[in-house]
PDB file of C-alpha atoms in Angstrom:
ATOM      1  CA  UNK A   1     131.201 125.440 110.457  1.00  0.00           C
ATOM      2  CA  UNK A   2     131.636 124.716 106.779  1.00  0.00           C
ATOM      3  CA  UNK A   3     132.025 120.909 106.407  1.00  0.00           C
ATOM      4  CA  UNK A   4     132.751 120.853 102.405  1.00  0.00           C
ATOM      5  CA  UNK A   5     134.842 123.951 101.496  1.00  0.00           C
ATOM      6  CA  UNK A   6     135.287 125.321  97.778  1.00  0.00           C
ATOM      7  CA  UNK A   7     137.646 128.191  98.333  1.00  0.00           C
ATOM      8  CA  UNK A   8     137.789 129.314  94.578  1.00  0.00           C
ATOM      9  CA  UNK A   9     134.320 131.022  93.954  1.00  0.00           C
ATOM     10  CA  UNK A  10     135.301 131.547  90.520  1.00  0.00           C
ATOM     11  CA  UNK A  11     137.776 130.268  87.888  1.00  0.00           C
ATOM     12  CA  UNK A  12     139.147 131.321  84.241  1.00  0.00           C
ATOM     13  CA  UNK A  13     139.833 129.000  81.692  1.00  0.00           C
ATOM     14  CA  UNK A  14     141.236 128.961  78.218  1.00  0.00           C
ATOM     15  CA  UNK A  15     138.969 126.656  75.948  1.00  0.00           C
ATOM     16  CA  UNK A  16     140.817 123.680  75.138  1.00  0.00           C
ATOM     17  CA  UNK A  17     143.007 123.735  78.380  1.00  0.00           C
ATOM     18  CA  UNK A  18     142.311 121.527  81.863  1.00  0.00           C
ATOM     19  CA  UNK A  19     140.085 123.080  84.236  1.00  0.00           C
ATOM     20  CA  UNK A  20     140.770 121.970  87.753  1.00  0.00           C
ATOM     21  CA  UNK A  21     137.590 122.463  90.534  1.00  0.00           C
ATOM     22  CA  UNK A  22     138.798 121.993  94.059  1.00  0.00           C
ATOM     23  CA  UNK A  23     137.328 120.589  96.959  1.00  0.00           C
ATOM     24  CA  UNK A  24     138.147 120.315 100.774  1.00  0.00           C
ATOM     25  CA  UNK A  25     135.853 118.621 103.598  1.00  0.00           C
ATOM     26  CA  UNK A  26     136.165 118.282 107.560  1.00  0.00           C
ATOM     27  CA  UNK A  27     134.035 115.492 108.524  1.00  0.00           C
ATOM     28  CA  UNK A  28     136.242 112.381 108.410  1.00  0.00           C
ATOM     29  CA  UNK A  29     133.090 110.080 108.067  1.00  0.00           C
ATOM     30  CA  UNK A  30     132.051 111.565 104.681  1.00  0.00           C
ATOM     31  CA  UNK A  31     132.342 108.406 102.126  1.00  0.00           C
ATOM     32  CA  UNK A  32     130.566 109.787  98.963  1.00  0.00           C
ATOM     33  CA  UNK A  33     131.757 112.173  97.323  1.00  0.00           C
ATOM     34  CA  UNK A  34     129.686 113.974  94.557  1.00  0.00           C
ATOM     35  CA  UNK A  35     130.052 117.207  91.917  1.00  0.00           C
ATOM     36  CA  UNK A  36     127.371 118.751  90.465  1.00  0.00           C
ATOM     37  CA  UNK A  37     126.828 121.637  87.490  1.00  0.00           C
ATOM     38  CA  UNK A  38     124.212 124.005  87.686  1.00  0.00           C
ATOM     39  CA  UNK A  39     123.146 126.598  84.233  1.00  0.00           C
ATOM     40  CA  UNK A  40     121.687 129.901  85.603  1.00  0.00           C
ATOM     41  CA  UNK A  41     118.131 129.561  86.026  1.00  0.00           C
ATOM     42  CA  UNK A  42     117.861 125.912  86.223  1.00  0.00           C
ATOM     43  CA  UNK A  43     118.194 122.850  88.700  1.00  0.00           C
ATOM     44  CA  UNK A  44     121.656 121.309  89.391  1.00  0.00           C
ATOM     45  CA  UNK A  45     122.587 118.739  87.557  1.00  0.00           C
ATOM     46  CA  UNK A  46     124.598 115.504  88.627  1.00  0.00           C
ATOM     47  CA  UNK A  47     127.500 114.979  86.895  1.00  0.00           C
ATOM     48  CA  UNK A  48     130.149 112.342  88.342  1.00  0.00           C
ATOM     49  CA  UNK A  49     130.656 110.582  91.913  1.00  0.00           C
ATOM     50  CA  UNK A  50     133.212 108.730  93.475  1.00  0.00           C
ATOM     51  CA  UNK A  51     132.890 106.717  96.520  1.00  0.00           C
ATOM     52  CA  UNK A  52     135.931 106.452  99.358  1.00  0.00           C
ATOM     53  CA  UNK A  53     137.098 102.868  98.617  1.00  0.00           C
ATOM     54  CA  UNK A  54     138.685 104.565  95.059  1.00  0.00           C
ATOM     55  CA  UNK A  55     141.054 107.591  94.640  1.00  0.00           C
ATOM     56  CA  UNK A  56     139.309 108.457  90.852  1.00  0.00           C
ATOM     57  CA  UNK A  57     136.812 108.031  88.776  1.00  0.00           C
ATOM     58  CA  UNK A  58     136.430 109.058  85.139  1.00  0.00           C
ATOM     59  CA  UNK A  59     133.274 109.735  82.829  1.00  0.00           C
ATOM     60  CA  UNK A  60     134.564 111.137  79.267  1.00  0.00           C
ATOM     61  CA  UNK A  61     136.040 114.483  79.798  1.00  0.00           C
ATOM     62  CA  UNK A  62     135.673 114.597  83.683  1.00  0.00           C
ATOM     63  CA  UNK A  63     137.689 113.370  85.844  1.00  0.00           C
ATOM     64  CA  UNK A  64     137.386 113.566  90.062  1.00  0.00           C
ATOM     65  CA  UNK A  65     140.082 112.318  92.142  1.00  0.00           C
ATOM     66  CA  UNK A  66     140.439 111.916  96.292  1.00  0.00           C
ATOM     67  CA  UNK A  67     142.561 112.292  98.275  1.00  0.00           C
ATOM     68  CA  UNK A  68     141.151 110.848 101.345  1.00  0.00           C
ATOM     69  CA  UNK A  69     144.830 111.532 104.140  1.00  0.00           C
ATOM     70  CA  UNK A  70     144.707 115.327 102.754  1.00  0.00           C
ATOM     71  CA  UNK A  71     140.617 115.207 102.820  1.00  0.00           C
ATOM     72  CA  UNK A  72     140.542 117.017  99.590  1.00  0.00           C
ATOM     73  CA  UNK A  73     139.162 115.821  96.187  1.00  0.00           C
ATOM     74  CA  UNK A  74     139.073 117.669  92.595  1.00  0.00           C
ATOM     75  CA  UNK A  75     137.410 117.907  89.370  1.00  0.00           C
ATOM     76  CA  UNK A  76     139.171 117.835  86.283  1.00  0.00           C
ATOM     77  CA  UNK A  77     137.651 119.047  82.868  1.00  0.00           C
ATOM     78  CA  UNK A  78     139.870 117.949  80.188  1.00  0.00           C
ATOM     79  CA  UNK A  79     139.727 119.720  77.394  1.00  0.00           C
ATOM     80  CA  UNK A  80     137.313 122.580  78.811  1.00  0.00           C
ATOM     81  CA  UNK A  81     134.352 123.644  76.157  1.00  0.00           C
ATOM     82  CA  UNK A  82     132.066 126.936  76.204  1.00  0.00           C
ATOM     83  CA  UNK A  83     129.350 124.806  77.602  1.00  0.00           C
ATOM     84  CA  UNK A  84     131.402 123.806  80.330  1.00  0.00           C
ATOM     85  CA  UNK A  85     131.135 127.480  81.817  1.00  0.00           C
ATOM     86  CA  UNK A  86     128.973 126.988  85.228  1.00  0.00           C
ATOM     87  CA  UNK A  87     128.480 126.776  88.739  1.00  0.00           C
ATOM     88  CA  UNK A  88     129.592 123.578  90.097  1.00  0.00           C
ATOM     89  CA  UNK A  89     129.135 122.254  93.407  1.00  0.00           C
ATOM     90  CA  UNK A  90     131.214 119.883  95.098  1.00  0.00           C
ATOM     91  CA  UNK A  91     129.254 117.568  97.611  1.00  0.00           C
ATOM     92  CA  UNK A  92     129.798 114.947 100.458  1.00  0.00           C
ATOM     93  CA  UNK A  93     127.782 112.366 102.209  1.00  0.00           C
ATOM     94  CA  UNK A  94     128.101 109.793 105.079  1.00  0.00           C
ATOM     95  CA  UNK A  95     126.423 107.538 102.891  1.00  0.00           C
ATOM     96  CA  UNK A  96     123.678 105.368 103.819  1.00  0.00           C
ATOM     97  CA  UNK A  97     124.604 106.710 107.624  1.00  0.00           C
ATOM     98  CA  UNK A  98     122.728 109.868 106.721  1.00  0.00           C
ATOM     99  CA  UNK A  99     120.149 110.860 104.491  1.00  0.00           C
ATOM    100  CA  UNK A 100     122.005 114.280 103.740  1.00  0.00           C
ATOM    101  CA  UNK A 101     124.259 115.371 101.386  1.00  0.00           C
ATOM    102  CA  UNK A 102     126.327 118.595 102.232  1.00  0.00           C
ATOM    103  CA  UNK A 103     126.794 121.129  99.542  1.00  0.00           C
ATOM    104  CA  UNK A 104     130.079 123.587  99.069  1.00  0.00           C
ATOM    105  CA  UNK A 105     129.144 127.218  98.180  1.00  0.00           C
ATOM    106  CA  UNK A 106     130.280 126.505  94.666  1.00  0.00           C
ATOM    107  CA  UNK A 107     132.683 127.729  92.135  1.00  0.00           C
ATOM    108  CA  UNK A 108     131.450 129.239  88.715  1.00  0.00           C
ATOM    109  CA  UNK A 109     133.624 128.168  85.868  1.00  0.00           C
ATOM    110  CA  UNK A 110     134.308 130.892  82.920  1.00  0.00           C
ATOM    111  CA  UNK A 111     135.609 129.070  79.526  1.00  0.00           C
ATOM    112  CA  UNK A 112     137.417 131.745  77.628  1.00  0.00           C
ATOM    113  CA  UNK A 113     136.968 131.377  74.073  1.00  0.00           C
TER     114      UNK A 113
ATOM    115  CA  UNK B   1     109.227 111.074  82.710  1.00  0.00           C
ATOM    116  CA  UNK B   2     109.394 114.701  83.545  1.00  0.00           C
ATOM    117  CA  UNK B   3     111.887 113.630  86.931  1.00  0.00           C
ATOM    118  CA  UNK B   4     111.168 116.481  89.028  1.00  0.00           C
ATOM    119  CA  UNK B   5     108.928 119.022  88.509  1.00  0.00           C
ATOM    120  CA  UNK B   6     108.379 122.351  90.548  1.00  0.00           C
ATOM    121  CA  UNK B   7     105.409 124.826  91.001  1.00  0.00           C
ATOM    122  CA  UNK B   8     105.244 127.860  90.567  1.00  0.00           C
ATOM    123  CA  UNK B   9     108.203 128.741  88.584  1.00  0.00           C
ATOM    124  CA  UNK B  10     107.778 132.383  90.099  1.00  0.00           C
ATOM    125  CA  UNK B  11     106.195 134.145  92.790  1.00  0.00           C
ATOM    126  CA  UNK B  12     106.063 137.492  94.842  1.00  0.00           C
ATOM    127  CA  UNK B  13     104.778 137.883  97.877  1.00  0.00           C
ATOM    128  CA  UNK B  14     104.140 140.471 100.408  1.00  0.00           C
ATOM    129  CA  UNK B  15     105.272 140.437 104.019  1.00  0.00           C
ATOM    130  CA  UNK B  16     102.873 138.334 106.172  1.00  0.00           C
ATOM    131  CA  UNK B  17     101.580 136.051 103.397  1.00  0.00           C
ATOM    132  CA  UNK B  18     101.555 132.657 103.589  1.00  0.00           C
ATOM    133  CA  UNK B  19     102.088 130.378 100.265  1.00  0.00           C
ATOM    134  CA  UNK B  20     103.000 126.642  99.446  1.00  0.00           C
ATOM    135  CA  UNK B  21     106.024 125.501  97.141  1.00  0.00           C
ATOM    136  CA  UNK B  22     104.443 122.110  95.147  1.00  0.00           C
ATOM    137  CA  UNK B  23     107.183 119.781  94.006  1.00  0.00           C
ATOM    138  CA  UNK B  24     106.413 116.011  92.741  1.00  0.00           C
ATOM    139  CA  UNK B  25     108.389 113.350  91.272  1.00  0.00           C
ATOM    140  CA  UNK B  26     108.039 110.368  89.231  1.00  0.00           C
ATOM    141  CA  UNK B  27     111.169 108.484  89.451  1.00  0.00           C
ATOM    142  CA  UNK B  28     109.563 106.652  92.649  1.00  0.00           C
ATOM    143  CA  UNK B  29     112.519 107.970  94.827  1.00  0.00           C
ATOM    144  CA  UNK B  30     112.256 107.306  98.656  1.00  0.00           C
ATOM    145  CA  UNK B  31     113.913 110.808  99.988  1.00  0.00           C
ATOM    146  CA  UNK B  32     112.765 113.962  98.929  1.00  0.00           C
ATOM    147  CA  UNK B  33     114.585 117.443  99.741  1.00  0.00           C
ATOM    148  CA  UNK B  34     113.883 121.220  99.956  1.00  0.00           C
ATOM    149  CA  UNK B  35     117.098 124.046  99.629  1.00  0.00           C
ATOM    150  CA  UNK B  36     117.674 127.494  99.041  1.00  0.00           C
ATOM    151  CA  UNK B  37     120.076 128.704  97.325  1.00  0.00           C
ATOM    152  CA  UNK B  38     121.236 132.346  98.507  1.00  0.00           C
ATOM    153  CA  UNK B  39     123.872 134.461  96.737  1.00  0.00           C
ATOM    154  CA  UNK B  40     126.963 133.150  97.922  1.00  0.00           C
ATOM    155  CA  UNK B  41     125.678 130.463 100.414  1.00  0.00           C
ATOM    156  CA  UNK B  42     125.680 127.369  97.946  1.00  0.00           C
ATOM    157  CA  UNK B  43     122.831 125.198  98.405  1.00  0.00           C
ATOM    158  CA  UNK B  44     121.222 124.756 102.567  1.00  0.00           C
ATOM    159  CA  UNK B  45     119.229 121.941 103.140  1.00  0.00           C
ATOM    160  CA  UNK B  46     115.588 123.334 104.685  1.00  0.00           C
ATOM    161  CA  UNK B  47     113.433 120.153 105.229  1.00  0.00           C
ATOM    162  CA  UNK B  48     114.041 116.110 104.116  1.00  0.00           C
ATOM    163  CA  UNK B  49     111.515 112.993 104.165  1.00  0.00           C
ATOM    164  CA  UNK B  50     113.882 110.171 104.140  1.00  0.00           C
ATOM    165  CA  UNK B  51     110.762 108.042 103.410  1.00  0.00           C
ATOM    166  CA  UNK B  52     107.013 108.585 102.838  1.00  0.00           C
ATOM    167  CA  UNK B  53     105.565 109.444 106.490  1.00  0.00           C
ATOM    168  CA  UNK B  54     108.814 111.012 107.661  1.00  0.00           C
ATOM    169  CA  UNK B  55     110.266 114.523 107.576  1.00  0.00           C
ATOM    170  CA  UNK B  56     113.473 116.562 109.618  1.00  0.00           C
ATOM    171  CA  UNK B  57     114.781 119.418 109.493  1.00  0.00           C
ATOM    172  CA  UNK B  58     117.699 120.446 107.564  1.00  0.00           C
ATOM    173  CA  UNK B  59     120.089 123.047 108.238  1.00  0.00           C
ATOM    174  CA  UNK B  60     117.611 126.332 107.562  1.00  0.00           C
ATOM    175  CA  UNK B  61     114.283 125.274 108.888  1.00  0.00           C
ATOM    176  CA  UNK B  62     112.951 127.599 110.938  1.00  0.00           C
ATOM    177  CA  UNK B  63     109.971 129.655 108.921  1.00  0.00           C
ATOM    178  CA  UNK B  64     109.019 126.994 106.956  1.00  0.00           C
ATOM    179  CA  UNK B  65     107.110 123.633 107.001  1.00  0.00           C
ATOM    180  CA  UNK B  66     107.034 120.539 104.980  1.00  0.00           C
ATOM    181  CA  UNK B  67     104.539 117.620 104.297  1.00  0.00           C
ATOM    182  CA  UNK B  68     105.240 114.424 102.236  1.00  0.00           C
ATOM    183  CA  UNK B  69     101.478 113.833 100.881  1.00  0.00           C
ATOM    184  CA  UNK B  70     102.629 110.936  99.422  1.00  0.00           C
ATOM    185  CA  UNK B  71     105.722 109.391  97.847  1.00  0.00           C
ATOM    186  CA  UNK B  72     105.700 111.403  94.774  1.00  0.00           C
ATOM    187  CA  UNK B  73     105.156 114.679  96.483  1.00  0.00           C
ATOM    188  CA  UNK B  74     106.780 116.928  98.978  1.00  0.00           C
ATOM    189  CA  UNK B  75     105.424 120.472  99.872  1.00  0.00           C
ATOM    190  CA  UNK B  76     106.481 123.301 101.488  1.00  0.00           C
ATOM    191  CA  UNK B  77     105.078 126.217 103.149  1.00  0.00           C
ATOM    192  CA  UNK B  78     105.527 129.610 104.240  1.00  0.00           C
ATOM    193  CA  UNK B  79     103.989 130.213 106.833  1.00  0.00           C
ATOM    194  CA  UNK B  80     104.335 134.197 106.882  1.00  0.00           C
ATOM    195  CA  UNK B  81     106.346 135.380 105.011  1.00  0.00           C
ATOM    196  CA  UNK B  82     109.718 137.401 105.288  1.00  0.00           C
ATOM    197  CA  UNK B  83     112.186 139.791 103.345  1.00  0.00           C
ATOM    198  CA  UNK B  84     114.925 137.223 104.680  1.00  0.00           C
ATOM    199  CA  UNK B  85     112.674 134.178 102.809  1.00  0.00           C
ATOM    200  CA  UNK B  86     113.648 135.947  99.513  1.00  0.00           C
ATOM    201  CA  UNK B  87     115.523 133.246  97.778  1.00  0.00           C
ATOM    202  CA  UNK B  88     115.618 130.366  94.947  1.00  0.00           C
ATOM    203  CA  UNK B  89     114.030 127.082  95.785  1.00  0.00           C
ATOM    204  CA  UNK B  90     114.894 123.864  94.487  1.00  0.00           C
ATOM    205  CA  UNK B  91     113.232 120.376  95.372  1.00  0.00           C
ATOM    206  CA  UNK B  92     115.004 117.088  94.968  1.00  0.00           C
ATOM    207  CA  UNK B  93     115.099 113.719  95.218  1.00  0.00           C
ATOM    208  CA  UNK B  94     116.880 110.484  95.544  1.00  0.00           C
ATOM    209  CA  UNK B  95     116.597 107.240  95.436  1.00  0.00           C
ATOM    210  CA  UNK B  96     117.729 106.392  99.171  1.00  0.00           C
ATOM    211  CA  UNK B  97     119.428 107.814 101.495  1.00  0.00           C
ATOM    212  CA  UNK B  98     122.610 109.697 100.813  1.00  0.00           C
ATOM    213  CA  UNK B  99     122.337 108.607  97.049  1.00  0.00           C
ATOM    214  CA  UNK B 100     122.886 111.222  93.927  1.00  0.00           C
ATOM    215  CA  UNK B 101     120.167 113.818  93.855  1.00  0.00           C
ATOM    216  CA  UNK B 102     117.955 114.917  91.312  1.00  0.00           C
ATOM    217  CA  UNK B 103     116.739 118.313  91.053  1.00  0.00           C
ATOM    218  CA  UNK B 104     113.732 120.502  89.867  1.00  0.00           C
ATOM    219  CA  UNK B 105     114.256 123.528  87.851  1.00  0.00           C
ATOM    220  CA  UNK B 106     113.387 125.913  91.003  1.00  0.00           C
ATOM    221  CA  UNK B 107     111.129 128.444  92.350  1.00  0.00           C
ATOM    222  CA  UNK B 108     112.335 132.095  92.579  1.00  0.00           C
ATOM    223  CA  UNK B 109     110.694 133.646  95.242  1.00  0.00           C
ATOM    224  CA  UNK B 110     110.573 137.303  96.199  1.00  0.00           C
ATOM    225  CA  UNK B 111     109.405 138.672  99.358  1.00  0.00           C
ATOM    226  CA  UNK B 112     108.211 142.678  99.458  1.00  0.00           C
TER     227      UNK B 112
END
């Protein structure tokens, strides 16, 4: 049973417009939240975090937000660029209750010029 | 610092053989992880060492074994190989437990 679901596995954007990466888990004890980028052919990257005692967190053009009742969190990209265009993973943990993180299947992110 | 690094980058292998995935890191990080990623599947956790000393299974484990030689590396093996083992491999690690993870560039494995 999938515990962190990303039921897009791909999404189109315009270049300049908000791209919006969603995100829904099971586990109710999850408490870090995480997204991640990965380029074809290389390692995934980390790219922002947000823990469950906040409902967003911002670093420059990204933007997550939770929604801890609905157990759902996104990623906003705001404005999208061509080097936006990747896979990105959303991920979960129980925090320092676990030493795992739990990976979605990802959704790869197409900037159209 | 190089963070993670991964070796080989590449490797084929035939049905039966046995081979061992190198990955080190120099960010002196306590936990240390081994995925595949599969078409489709996202990223499944094989083997973790929380700490040096210590390793468990992920989600994926069977065919495969780990060691933690030390704190900067984490190795793992194939024991015999399969068509099924066919995959990309990435190594990570973190600074504790359930922290942010940082990843090598991957091994692309194919199994004949």
């Amino acid at each position: 049973d999938q515990q962190v679901k990303q039921n897009s596995p791909s999404l189109s954007v315009q270049e300049g417009r908000i791209s919006i990466l969603n995100c829904d888990y099971t586990n109710s004890m999850f408490d870090y939240f995480l997204w991640y980028k990965k380029y074809p052919a290389e390692g995934p990257t980390f790219l922002i975090s947000i823990s469950s005692i906040k409902d967003k967190n911002e670093d420059g053009r990204f933007t997550v937000f939770l929604n801890k009742s609905a157990k759902h969190l996104s990623l906003h990209i705001v404005p999208s660029q061509p080097g936006d265009s990747a896979v990105y993973f959303c991920a979960a943990s129980e925090g320092n209750r676990d030493d795992k993180i739990i990976f979605g299947k990802g959704t790869r992110l197409h900037i159209l010029p | 610092n190089a963070g993670v690094t991964q070796n080989p980058k590449f490797q084929v292998l035939k049905t039966g053989q046995s081979m061992t995935l190198q990955c080190a890191q120099d960010m002196n990080h306590n936990s240390m992880y081994w995925y595949r990623q599969d078409p489709g599947m996202g990223l499944r956790l094989i083997y973790y060492s929380a700490s040096e000393g210590t390793t468990d299974k992920g989600e994926v484990p069977n065919g495969y074994n780990v060691s933690r030689l030390n704190k900067r590396e984490f190795s793992l093996r194939l024991e015999s190989a399969a068509p099924s083992q066919t995959s990309v491999y990435f190594c990570a690690s973190s600074e504790d437990r359930g922290d942010e993870q940082f990843f090598g560039p991957g091994t692309r494995l194919t199994v004949l």
